[in-house]
PDB file of C-alpha atoms and ligand atoms in Angstrom:
ATOM      1  CA  MET A   9     236.663 -53.344  33.764  1.00 69.00           C
ATOM      2  CA  LEU A  10     239.163 -54.966  35.886  1.00 82.00           C
ATOM      3  CA  SER A  11     237.134 -57.231  38.568  1.00 87.00           C
ATOM      4  CA  TYR A  12     239.583 -60.025  39.234  1.00 89.00           C
ATOM      5  CA  ARG A  13     241.036 -60.356  42.419  1.00 91.00           C
ATOM      6  CA  HIS A  14     243.722 -63.123  42.441  1.00 88.00           C
ATOM      7  CA  ALA A  15     243.437 -63.154  46.395  1.00 90.00           C
ATOM      8  CA  PHE A  16     240.410 -65.279  45.948  1.00 91.00           C
ATOM      9  CA  HIS A  17     242.084 -68.075  44.647  1.00 95.00           C
ATOM     10  CA  ALA A  18     245.588 -67.621  46.256  1.00 96.00           C
ATOM     11  CA  GLY A  19     246.995 -71.357  46.631  1.00 97.00           C
ATOM     12  CA  ASN A  20     244.761 -73.227  44.624  1.00 98.00           C
ATOM     13  CA  HIS A  21     245.419 -76.084  42.279  1.00 98.00           C
ATOM     14  CA  ALA A  22     246.053 -73.669  39.254  1.00 98.00           C
ATOM     15  CA  ASP A  23     248.767 -71.559  41.530  1.00 98.00           C
ATOM     16  CA  VAL A  24     250.041 -74.951  42.753  1.00 98.00           C
ATOM     17  CA  LEU A  25     250.760 -76.421  39.027  1.00 98.00           C
ATOM     18  CA  LYS A  26     251.958 -72.845  37.787  1.00 98.00           C
ATOM     19  CA  HIS A  27     254.169 -72.056  40.688  1.00 98.00           C
ATOM     20  CA  TYR A  28     255.983 -75.236  40.692  1.00 98.00           C
ATOM     21  CA  VAL A  29     256.716 -75.202  37.252  1.00 98.00           C
ATOM     22  CA  LEU A  30     257.953 -71.695  37.574  1.00 98.00           C
ATOM     23  CA  GLY A  31     260.238 -73.029  40.100  1.00 98.00           C
ATOM     24  CA  LEU A  32     261.583 -75.791  37.933  1.00 98.00           C
ATOM     25  CA  VAL A  33     262.224 -73.511  35.299  1.00 98.00           C
ATOM     26  CA  LEU A  34     264.166 -70.675  37.416  1.00 98.00           C
ATOM     27  CA  ALA A  35     265.879 -73.371  39.058  1.00 98.00           C
ATOM     28  CA  TYR A  36     267.314 -74.694  35.616  1.00 98.00           C
ATOM     29  CA  THR A  37     267.656 -70.805  34.396  1.00 98.00           C
ATOM     30  CA  THR A  38     269.821 -69.809  37.493  1.00 98.00           C
ATOM     31  CA  GLN A  39     272.337 -73.041  36.793  1.00 97.00           C
ATOM     32  CA  LYS A  40     274.101 -70.894  34.546  1.00 96.00           C
ATOM     33  CA  ASP A  41     276.540 -67.979  35.806  1.00 96.00           C
ATOM     34  CA  LYS A  42     274.953 -65.283  33.331  1.00 97.00           C
ATOM     35  CA  PRO A  43     272.149 -62.884  34.556  1.00 98.00           C
ATOM     36  CA  PHE A  44     268.719 -62.661  33.460  1.00 98.00           C
ATOM     37  CA  TRP A  45     265.373 -61.108  33.697  1.00 98.00           C
ATOM     38  CA  TYR A  46     262.580 -62.055  35.066  1.00 98.00           C
ATOM     39  CA  ILE A  47     259.107 -60.717  33.618  1.00 98.00           C
ATOM     40  CA  ASP A  48     255.722 -60.956  34.967  1.00 98.00           C
ATOM     41  CA  THR A  49     253.048 -59.441  32.646  1.00 98.00           C
ATOM     42  CA  HIS A  50     250.175 -60.020  35.322  1.00 98.00           C
ATOM     43  CA  ALA A  51     251.881 -60.058  38.585  1.00 98.00           C
ATOM     44  CA  GLY A  52     248.986 -59.738  40.875  1.00 98.00           C
ATOM     45  CA  ALA A  53     249.639 -58.369  44.551  1.00 97.00           C
ATOM     46  CA  GLY A  54     252.866 -60.502  45.264  1.00 97.00           C
ATOM     47  CA  MET A  55     251.753 -61.980  48.505  1.00 96.00           C
ATOM     48  CA  TYR A  56     248.288 -63.384  49.815  1.00 96.00           C
ATOM     49  CA  SER A  57     247.098 -63.951  53.617  1.00 93.00           C
ATOM     50  CA  LEU A  58     245.207 -67.508  53.983  1.00 93.00           C
ATOM     51  CA  ASP A  59     243.898 -66.521  57.350  1.00 91.00           C
ATOM     52  CA  ASN A  60     242.141 -63.298  56.623  1.00 87.00           C
ATOM     53  CA  GLY A  61     240.739 -61.585  53.620  1.00 86.00           C
ATOM     54  CA  TYR A  62     239.143 -62.946  50.196  1.00 88.00           C
ATOM     55  CA  ALA A  63     241.381 -66.218  50.801  1.00 84.00           C
ATOM     56  CA  THR A  64     239.250 -67.150  53.536  1.00 88.00           C
ATOM     57  CA  GLN A  65     236.088 -66.757  51.369  1.00 86.00           C
ATOM     58  CA  ASN A  66     236.044 -70.069  49.398  1.00 89.00           C
ATOM     59  CA  LYS A  67     239.208 -71.566  51.185  1.00 92.00           C
ATOM     60  CA  GLU A  68     240.615 -72.490  47.646  1.00 95.00           C
ATOM     61  CA  TYR A  69     243.995 -73.227  48.927  1.00 95.00           C
ATOM     62  CA  LYS A  70     242.449 -76.020  51.041  1.00 95.00           C
ATOM     63  CA  ARG A  71     241.777 -77.949  47.722  1.00 96.00           C
ATOM     64  CA  GLY A  72     245.408 -76.704  46.642  1.00 97.00           C
ATOM     65  CA  ILE A  73     248.681 -75.949  48.366  1.00 98.00           C
ATOM     66  CA  ASP A  74     247.440 -77.405  51.805  1.00 97.00           C
ATOM     67  CA  LYS A  75     247.206 -80.974  49.911  1.00 97.00           C
ATOM     68  CA  LEU A  76     250.833 -80.946  48.980  1.00 98.00           C
ATOM     69  CA  VAL A  77     251.783 -79.332  52.712  1.00 96.00           C
ATOM     70  CA  SER A  78     250.324 -82.362  54.563  1.00 94.00           C
ATOM     71  CA  ALA A  79     251.569 -85.042  51.984  1.00 97.00           C
ATOM     72  CA  GLU A  80     254.458 -87.559  53.027  1.00 95.00           C
ATOM     73  CA  ASN A  81     257.313 -88.862  50.612  1.00 96.00           C
ATOM     74  CA  LEU A  82     256.997 -86.423  48.145  1.00 98.00           C
ATOM     75  CA  PRO A  83     259.580 -86.443  45.058  1.00 98.00           C
ATOM     76  CA  GLU A  84     262.410 -84.069  45.630  1.00 98.00           C
ATOM     77  CA  THR A  85     261.330 -81.550  43.490  1.00 98.00           C
ATOM     78  CA  LEU A  86     257.858 -81.330  45.050  1.00 98.00           C
ATOM     79  CA  ALA A  87     259.240 -81.315  48.196  1.00 98.00           C
ATOM     80  CA  ARG A  88     261.432 -78.476  47.609  1.00 98.00           C
ATOM     81  CA  PHE A  89     258.582 -76.190  45.999  1.00 98.00           C
ATOM     82  CA  VAL A  90     256.519 -77.207  49.207  1.00 98.00           C
ATOM     83  CA  ASP A  91     259.440 -75.961  51.380  1.00 97.00           C
ATOM     84  CA  GLU A  92     259.757 -72.761  49.420  1.00 97.00           C
ATOM     85  CA  ILE A  93     256.045 -72.061  49.760  1.00 97.00           C
ATOM     86  CA  LYS A  94     256.399 -72.821  53.602  1.00 97.00           C
ATOM     87  CA  SER A  95     259.308 -70.519  53.798  1.00 96.00           C
ATOM     88  CA  PHE A  96     257.059 -67.696  53.861  1.00 95.00           C
ATOM     89  CA  SER A  97     255.028 -68.406  56.829  1.00 93.00           C
ATOM     90  CA  SER A  98     256.799 -68.737  60.589  1.00 86.00           C
ATOM     91  CA  GLU A  99     254.702 -71.566  61.559  1.00 81.00           C
ATOM     92  CA  GLU A 100     251.580 -72.884  60.085  1.00 89.00           C
ATOM     93  CA  LEU A 101     251.072 -72.028  56.316  1.00 92.00           C
ATOM     94  CA  HIS A 102     249.391 -68.577  56.630  1.00 93.00           C
ATOM     95  CA  LEU A 103     250.827 -66.885  53.806  1.00 95.00           C
ATOM     96  CA  TYR A 104     250.696 -67.907  49.845  1.00 97.00           C
ATOM     97  CA  PRO A 105     253.361 -66.196  47.431  1.00 98.00           C
ATOM     98  CA  GLY A 106     252.017 -64.915  44.266  1.00 98.00           C
ATOM     99  CA  SER A 107     254.551 -65.602  41.230  1.00 98.00           C
ATOM    100  CA  PRO A 108     256.991 -62.718  41.566  1.00 98.00           C
ATOM    101  CA  LYS A 109     257.682 -63.883  45.184  1.00 98.00           C
ATOM    102  CA  VAL A 110     258.028 -67.473  44.085  1.00 98.00           C
ATOM    103  CA  ALA A 111     260.346 -65.953  41.400  1.00 98.00           C
ATOM    104  CA  GLN A 112     262.449 -63.401  43.700  1.00 96.00           C
ATOM    105  CA  LYS A 113     263.600 -66.737  45.936  1.00 96.00           C
ATOM    106  CA  HIS A 114     265.287 -67.577  42.779  1.00 97.00           C
ATOM    107  CA  LEU A 115     267.145 -64.130  41.786  1.00 96.00           C
ATOM    108  CA  ARG A 116     270.853 -63.724  42.419  1.00 97.00           C
ATOM    109  CA  ARG A 117     272.367 -60.126  42.571  1.00 95.00           C
ATOM    110  CA  ASP A 118     272.600 -59.622  39.161  1.00 96.00           C
ATOM    111  CA  ASP A 119     269.302 -60.653  37.792  1.00 97.00           C
ATOM    112  CA  LYS A 120     266.469 -58.313  37.369  1.00 97.00           C
ATOM    113  CA  MET A 121     262.429 -58.425  37.698  1.00 97.00           C
ATOM    114  CA  ARG A 122     260.163 -56.655  36.077  1.00 98.00           C
ATOM    115  CA  LEU A 123     256.369 -56.868  37.184  1.00 98.00           C
ATOM    116  CA  PHE A 124     253.273 -55.268  35.416  1.00 98.00           C
ATOM    117  CA  GLU A 125     249.872 -55.227  37.569  1.00 98.00           C
ATOM    118  CA  LEU A 126     246.915 -53.141  36.158  1.00 97.00           C
ATOM    119  CA  HIS A 127     244.641 -53.271  39.033  1.00 96.00           C
ATOM    120  CA  PRO A 128     245.138 -50.380  41.428  1.00 96.00           C
ATOM    121  CA  THR A 129     244.688 -52.036  44.593  1.00 95.00           C
ATOM    122  CA  ASP A 130     246.868 -54.899  43.709  1.00 97.00           C
ATOM    123  CA  TYR A 131     249.604 -52.841  42.082  1.00 98.00           C
ATOM    124  CA  LYS A 132     249.697 -50.878  45.465  1.00 97.00           C
ATOM    125  CA  LEU A 133     250.093 -53.940  47.382  1.00 97.00           C
ATOM    126  CA  LEU A 134     252.547 -55.308  44.769  1.00 97.00           C
ATOM    127  CA  ALA A 135     254.547 -51.851  45.147  1.00 97.00           C
ATOM    128  CA  GLU A 136     254.543 -52.298  48.896  1.00 97.00           C
ATOM    129  CA  ASN A 137     255.740 -55.875  48.580  1.00 96.00           C
ATOM    130  CA  PHE A 138     258.787 -54.945  46.606  1.00 95.00           C
ATOM    131  CA  SER A 139     259.711 -51.878  48.236  1.00 93.00           C
ATOM    132  CA  GLY A 140     263.246 -51.252  48.951  1.00 83.00           C
ATOM    133  CA  LYS A 141     264.556 -53.872  46.416  1.00 74.00           C
ATOM    134  CA  GLY A 142     266.206 -50.764  44.392  1.00 81.00           C
ATOM    135  CA  ARG A 143     267.372 -51.076  41.080  1.00 86.00           C
ATOM    136  CA  GLN A 144     266.768 -55.088  41.065  1.00 94.00           C
ATOM    137  CA  VAL A 145     262.976 -54.919  41.112  1.00 97.00           C
ATOM    138  CA  LYS A 146     260.793 -52.608  39.157  1.00 97.00           C
ATOM    139  CA  THR A 147     256.988 -52.716  39.266  1.00 97.00           C
ATOM    140  CA  GLU A 148     254.654 -50.886  36.871  1.00 97.00           C
ATOM    141  CA  MET A 149     251.038 -50.077  37.035  1.00 98.00           C
ATOM    142  CA  HIS A 150     250.827 -50.874  33.177  1.00 97.00           C
ATOM    143  CA  ASP A 151     249.101 -53.264  30.698  1.00 98.00           C
ATOM    144  CA  GLY A 152     251.583 -56.059  30.617  1.00 98.00           C
ATOM    145  CA  PHE A 153     250.575 -57.027  27.214  1.00 98.00           C
ATOM    146  CA  THR A 154     252.060 -54.141  25.534  1.00 97.00           C
ATOM    147  CA  GLY A 155     254.558 -53.297  28.668  1.00 97.00           C
ATOM    148  CA  ILE A 156     256.721 -56.159  27.423  1.00 98.00           C
ATOM    149  CA  LYS A 157     257.599 -54.846  24.576  1.00 96.00           C
ATOM    150  CA  SER A 158     260.173 -52.178  25.668  1.00 96.00           C
ATOM    151  CA  LEU A 159     261.943 -54.772  27.726  1.00 98.00           C
ATOM    152  CA  LEU A 160     262.662 -57.511  24.719  1.00 98.00           C
ATOM    153  CA  PRO A 161     265.471 -58.390  24.265  1.00 98.00           C
ATOM    154  CA  PRO A 162     266.820 -57.872  27.709  1.00 97.00           C
ATOM    155  CA  PRO A 163     270.461 -56.432  27.983  1.00 95.00           C
ATOM    156  CA  SER A 164     271.755 -59.960  29.060  1.00 93.00           C
ATOM    157  CA  ARG A 165     269.708 -61.613  26.301  1.00 97.00           C
ATOM    158  CA  ARG A 166     268.454 -64.183  29.065  1.00 98.00           C
ATOM    159  CA  ALA A 167     264.799 -64.170  30.378  1.00 98.00           C
ATOM    160  CA  VAL A 168     261.668 -66.075  31.619  1.00 98.00           C
ATOM    161  CA  VAL A 169     258.358 -63.901  30.934  1.00 98.00           C
ATOM    162  CA  LEU A 170     255.194 -65.372  32.884  1.00 98.00           C
ATOM    163  CA  ILE A 171     251.870 -64.748  31.166  1.00 98.00           C
ATOM    164  CA  ASP A 172     249.248 -65.053  33.511  1.00 98.00           C
ATOM    165  CA  PRO A 173     245.998 -62.897  32.716  1.00 98.00           C
ATOM    166  CA  PRO A 174     242.929 -63.147  34.497  1.00 97.00           C
ATOM    167  CA  TYR A 175     240.935 -64.052  31.012  1.00 97.00           C
ATOM    168  CA  GLU A 176     237.979 -62.186  32.474  1.00 93.00           C
ATOM    169  CA  ASP A 177     237.847 -60.774  29.208  1.00 94.00           C
ATOM    170  CA  LYS A 178     237.681 -63.052  26.298  1.00 94.00           C
ATOM    171  CA  GLU A 179     240.114 -60.947  24.123  1.00 96.00           C
ATOM    172  CA  ASP A 180     242.749 -61.808  26.591  1.00 97.00           C
ATOM    173  CA  TYR A 181     243.201 -65.391  24.668  1.00 98.00           C
ATOM    174  CA  GLN A 182     243.977 -63.266  21.411  1.00 98.00           C
ATOM    175  CA  HIS A 183     246.181 -60.845  23.111  1.00 98.00           C
ATOM    176  CA  VAL A 184     248.482 -63.598  24.363  1.00 98.00           C
ATOM    177  CA  ASN A 185     248.866 -65.098  21.260  1.00 98.00           C
ATOM    178  CA  GLN A 186     249.649 -61.728  19.564  1.00 98.00           C
ATOM    179  CA  MET A 187     251.805 -60.919  22.335  1.00 98.00           C
ATOM    180  CA  ILE A 188     253.726 -64.384  21.891  1.00 98.00           C
ATOM    181  CA  ILE A 189     254.194 -63.674  18.087  1.00 98.00           C
ATOM    182  CA  ASP A 190     255.446 -59.972  18.816  1.00 98.00           C
ATOM    183  CA  SER A 191     257.896 -61.058  21.562  1.00 98.00           C
ATOM    184  CA  LEU A 192     259.256 -64.096  19.601  1.00 98.00           C
ATOM    185  CA  GLU A 193     260.210 -61.401  16.590  1.00 98.00           C
ATOM    186  CA  ARG A 194     262.047 -59.614  19.097  1.00 98.00           C
ATOM    187  CA  PHE A 195     263.573 -62.047  21.414  1.00 98.00           C
ATOM    188  CA  ALA A 196     263.032 -65.543  19.874  1.00 98.00           C
ATOM    189  CA  THR A 197     265.429 -67.387  22.548  1.00 97.00           C
ATOM    190  CA  GLY A 198     263.215 -66.157  25.618  1.00 98.00           C
ATOM    191  CA  THR A 199     261.609 -68.622  27.822  1.00 98.00           C
ATOM    192  CA  TYR A 200     257.769 -67.823  27.929  1.00 98.00           C
ATOM    193  CA  ILE A 201     255.553 -69.533  30.097  1.00 99.00           C
ATOM    194  CA  VAL A 202     251.858 -69.115  29.383  1.00 99.00           C
ATOM    195  CA  TRP A 203     249.282 -70.214  32.004  1.00 98.00           C
ATOM    196  CA  TYR A 204     245.326 -70.888  30.953  1.00 98.00           C
ATOM    197  CA  PRO A 205     242.126 -72.340  32.833  1.00 98.00           C
ATOM    198  CA  LEU A 206     240.384 -75.528  31.414  1.00 98.00           C
ATOM    199  CA  LEU A 207     237.054 -74.281  30.803  1.00 98.00           C
ATOM    200  CA  GLN A 208     234.189 -75.554  28.906  1.00 98.00           C
ATOM    201  CA  ARG A 209     234.295 -72.997  26.075  1.00 96.00           C
ATOM    202  CA  PRO A 210     236.508 -72.675  22.893  1.00 97.00           C
ATOM    203  CA  GLU A 211     238.889 -70.200  23.769  1.00 98.00           C
ATOM    204  CA  PRO A 212     241.653 -71.849  25.506  1.00 98.00           C
ATOM    205  CA  ASN A 213     242.007 -74.688  23.324  1.00 98.00           C
ATOM    206  CA  GLU A 214     241.964 -72.179  20.189  1.00 98.00           C
ATOM    207  CA  MET A 215     244.758 -70.275  22.167  1.00 98.00           C
ATOM    208  CA  ILE A 216     246.887 -73.288  22.534  1.00 98.00           C
ATOM    209  CA  ASP A 217     246.194 -74.235  18.777  1.00 98.00           C
ATOM    210  CA  GLY A 218     247.147 -71.150  17.657  1.00 98.00           C
ATOM    211  CA  LEU A 219     250.804 -71.471  19.811  1.00 98.00           C
ATOM    212  CA  ILE A 220     251.218 -74.441  18.231  1.00 97.00           C
ATOM    213  CA  GLU A 221     250.554 -73.426  14.834  1.00 97.00           C
ATOM    214  CA  LEU A 222     253.454 -70.807  15.141  1.00 97.00           C
ATOM    215  CA  ASN A 223     255.597 -73.610  14.477  1.00 95.00           C
ATOM    216  CA  ILE A 224     257.866 -72.709  17.466  1.00 96.00           C
ATOM    217  CA  PRO A 225     260.802 -75.201  17.358  1.00 96.00           C
ATOM    218  CA  ASN A 226     260.861 -76.080  21.326  1.00 98.00           C
ATOM    219  CA  TRP A 227     257.807 -75.884  23.510  1.00 98.00           C
ATOM    220  CA  LEU A 228     256.181 -77.901  26.072  1.00 98.00           C
ATOM    221  CA  HIS A 229     252.564 -78.476  27.363  1.00 98.00           C
ATOM    222  CA  VAL A 230     251.361 -79.629  30.384  1.00 98.00           C
ATOM    223  CA  ALA A 231     247.609 -79.532  31.447  1.00 98.00           C
ATOM    224  CA  MET A 232     245.849 -80.895  34.941  1.00 98.00           C
ATOM    225  CA  THR A 233     242.511 -81.731  35.086  1.00 98.00           C
ATOM    226  CA  VAL A 234     241.115 -82.005  38.860  1.00 98.00           C
ATOM    227  CA  GLU A 235     237.744 -82.695  38.573  1.00 98.00           C
ATOM    228  CA  ALA A 236     235.182 -83.595  35.760  1.00 98.00           C
ATOM    229  CA  PRO A 237     233.487 -80.635  33.995  1.00 97.00           C
ATOM    230  CA  SER A 238     230.400 -79.196  35.853  1.00 97.00           C
ATOM    231  CA  ILE A 239     226.971 -80.314  34.368  1.00 95.00           C
ATOM    232  CA  ASP A 240     226.096 -76.493  34.249  1.00 96.00           C
ATOM    233  CA  GLY A 241     229.045 -75.781  31.873  1.00 94.00           C
ATOM    234  CA  TYR A 242     230.776 -73.203  34.002  1.00 94.00           C
ATOM    235  CA  GLY A 243     233.580 -73.230  36.436  1.00 94.00           C
ATOM    236  CA  MET A 244     237.465 -74.266  36.040  1.00 97.00           C
ATOM    237  CA  PHE A 245     238.260 -77.831  36.054  1.00 98.00           C
ATOM    238  CA  GLY A 246     241.796 -77.539  35.874  1.00 98.00           C
ATOM    239  CA  SER A 247     244.370 -75.657  34.050  1.00 98.00           C
ATOM    240  CA  GLY A 248     247.495 -75.554  31.872  1.00 98.00           C
ATOM    241  CA  LEU A 249     250.785 -74.162  30.932  1.00 99.00           C
ATOM    242  CA  PHE A 250     252.220 -73.699  27.506  1.00 98.00           C
ATOM    243  CA  ILE A 251     255.852 -72.963  27.984  1.00 98.00           C
ATOM    244  CA  ILE A 252     258.294 -71.737  24.835  1.00 98.00           C
ATOM    245  CA  ASN A 253     261.768 -72.583  25.020  1.00 98.00           C
ATOM    246  CA  PRO A 254     261.495 -74.891  28.228  1.00 98.00           C
ATOM    247  CA  PRO A 255     264.246 -76.373  29.908  1.00 97.00           C
ATOM    248  CA  TRP A 256     265.580 -79.759  28.041  1.00 96.00           C
ATOM    249  CA  THR A 257     265.105 -81.337  31.949  1.00 96.00           C
ATOM    250  CA  LEU A 258     261.435 -80.133  32.060  1.00 97.00           C
ATOM    251  CA  PRO A 259     259.792 -83.232  30.159  1.00 97.00           C
ATOM    252  CA  LYS A 260     261.412 -85.582  32.605  1.00 97.00           C
ATOM    253  CA  ILE A 261     261.203 -83.790  35.643  1.00 98.00           C
ATOM    254  CA  LEU A 262     257.115 -83.655  34.786  1.00 98.00           C
ATOM    255  CA  ASN A 263     256.762 -86.959  33.337  1.00 98.00           C
ATOM    256  CA  ASP A 264     258.146 -88.157  37.014  1.00 98.00           C
ATOM    257  CA  THR A 265     256.111 -85.871  39.285  1.00 98.00           C
ATOM    258  CA  MET A 266     252.520 -85.351  37.291  1.00 98.00           C
ATOM    259  CA  PRO A 267     251.459 -88.524  38.620  1.00 98.00           C
ATOM    260  CA  ILE A 268     251.687 -87.486  41.983  1.00 98.00           C
ATOM    261  CA  LEU A 269     250.856 -84.100  41.730  1.00 98.00           C
ATOM    262  CA  THR A 270     247.720 -85.076  39.997  1.00 98.00           C
ATOM    263  CA  ARG A 271     246.711 -87.823  42.472  1.00 98.00           C
ATOM    264  CA  LEU A 272     247.324 -85.372  45.320  1.00 98.00           C
ATOM    265  CA  LEU A 273     245.268 -82.400  44.024  1.00 98.00           C
ATOM    266  CA  ALA A 274     242.450 -84.953  42.728  1.00 98.00           C
ATOM    267  CA  LEU A 275     239.204 -83.890  43.406  1.00 97.00           C
ATOM    268  CA  ASP A 276     237.083 -86.916  41.860  1.00 97.00           C
ATOM    269  CA  GLU A 277     237.952 -89.816  39.776  1.00 97.00           C
ATOM    270  CA  SER A 278     238.009 -87.725  36.301  1.00 96.00           C
ATOM    271  CA  SER A 279     241.911 -86.358  37.452  1.00 98.00           C
ATOM    272  CA  GLU A 280     244.034 -86.759  34.756  1.00 98.00           C
ATOM    273  CA  PHE A 281     247.168 -84.720  33.158  1.00 98.00           C
ATOM    274  CA  MET A 282     248.707 -84.848  29.817  1.00 98.00           C
ATOM    275  CA  ILE A 283     251.819 -83.593  28.747  1.00 98.00           C
ATOM    276  CA  ASP A 284     253.154 -83.066  24.910  1.00 97.00           C
ATOM    277  CA  SER A 285     256.435 -81.446  23.606  1.00 96.00           C
ATOM    278  CA  GLN A 286     258.087 -80.775  20.620  1.00 94.00           C
ATOM    279  CA  ILE A 287     262.196 -80.218  21.409  1.00 84.00           C
ATOM    280  CA  GLY A 288     263.865 -79.239  18.357  1.00 77.00           C
TER     281      GLY A 288
HETATM  282  N1  SAM B 144     250.728 -63.952  38.474  1.00 93.95           N
HETATM  283  C1  SAM B 144     250.140 -63.930  39.481  1.00 93.95           C
HETATM  284  C2  SAM B 144     250.624 -65.211  40.650  1.00 93.95           C
HETATM  285  O1  SAM B 144     250.692 -66.276  39.858  1.00 93.95           O
HETATM  286  O2  SAM B 144     250.713 -64.990  41.933  1.00 93.95           O
HETATM  287  C3  SAM B 144     248.590 -63.896  39.575  1.00 93.95           C
HETATM  288  C4  SAM B 144     247.932 -63.140  38.570  1.00 93.95           C
HETATM  289  S1  SAM B 144     246.580 -63.104  38.473  1.00 93.95           S
HETATM  290  C5  SAM B 144     246.024 -64.613  37.399  1.00 93.95           C
HETATM  291  C6  SAM B 144     245.913 -61.893  36.744  1.00 93.95           C
HETATM  292  C7  SAM B 144     246.483 -60.415  37.605  1.00 93.95           C
HETATM  293  O3  SAM B 144     246.696 -59.727  36.016  1.00 93.95           O
HETATM  294  C8  SAM B 144     245.494 -59.673  38.115  1.00 93.95           C
HETATM  295  O4  SAM B 144     246.081 -59.238  39.071  1.00 93.95           O
HETATM  296  C9  SAM B 144     244.544 -58.564  37.584  1.00 93.95           C
HETATM  297  O5  SAM B 144     244.417 -57.463  38.106  1.00 93.95           O
HETATM  298  C10 SAM B 144     245.964 -58.394  36.328  1.00 93.95           C
HETATM  299  N2  SAM B 144     246.027 -57.595  35.276  1.00 93.95           N
HETATM  300  C11 SAM B 144     244.567 -57.747  34.541  1.00 93.95           C
HETATM  301  N3  SAM B 144     244.618 -57.407  33.254  1.00 93.95           N
HETATM  302  C12 SAM B 144     246.154 -56.647  33.097  1.00 93.95           C
HETATM  303  C13 SAM B 144     246.662 -56.277  32.272  1.00 93.95           C
HETATM  304  N4  SAM B 144     246.308 -56.020  31.016  1.00 93.95           N
HETATM  305  N5  SAM B 144     248.121 -55.962  32.367  1.00 93.95           N
HETATM  306  C14 SAM B 144     248.463 -56.362  33.587  1.00 93.95           C
HETATM  307  N6  SAM B 144     247.701 -56.838  34.532  1.00 93.95           N
HETATM  308  C15 SAM B 144     246.853 -57.114  34.309  1.00 93.95           C
END
């Protein structure tokens, strides 16, 4: 059953970390004059209104992107990210882009996007948000875990893949690991970005341990805690990204900017970040 709707969470601290890093990876990827594919296995609706609909319910963006928009003297990469997000709104921030729209900003004429979304309502919105893009963007109402198989390796032998499931089904954690194993067999040199929530349950850590045990030569793991885990044991207190074949420039950029991002998004004194990497 699909009950998760990303609109409730648009622009929250987890979106900020995920979309900031996604933009950094794509900015690096597009430095090379060779086309690439952007594949989003769990694309969502593509664009979210912050002033009406689900996002207004808990206003999660107020504790996320809003904190960056009102910050001064941001380092260059964070300032560029904020400008990219703001470019979707005319004046005040009232729209927040999903990962496919963040990615589209970086696309050049010969690059391609392949977007999977299973929820019928969000799929319809996604298709509308990308209508008229011809052969460059293809949206599919299909399971992203299996749909990716037919796309790898892409013709250009270059790809950035975002894997961002809702994890409302505990099996999503195992699906991610299996998908990475299958995808690396098909296409070992792709860049894969796996997003996951920090929760008081074992599955997220087990998933990351499983990825590390694959002995992939190049990876980077970044996680950010924004508040202390709750006493009742529920709720997301931060998020992380495990990136396979990251840009070699990414560790330095994150080492320089994660202290600032974590301070801006902190909800209490427990906020912290970690960066771990293996560059072969
Ligand atoms: N990547 C989006 C972004 O950053 O803007 C957010 C995606 S949201 C966390 C996860 C999305 O995956 C939801 O819209 C959900 O409907 C969709 N979904 C759930 N299971 C799926 C599956 N097996 N294949 C494709 N999409 C799925």
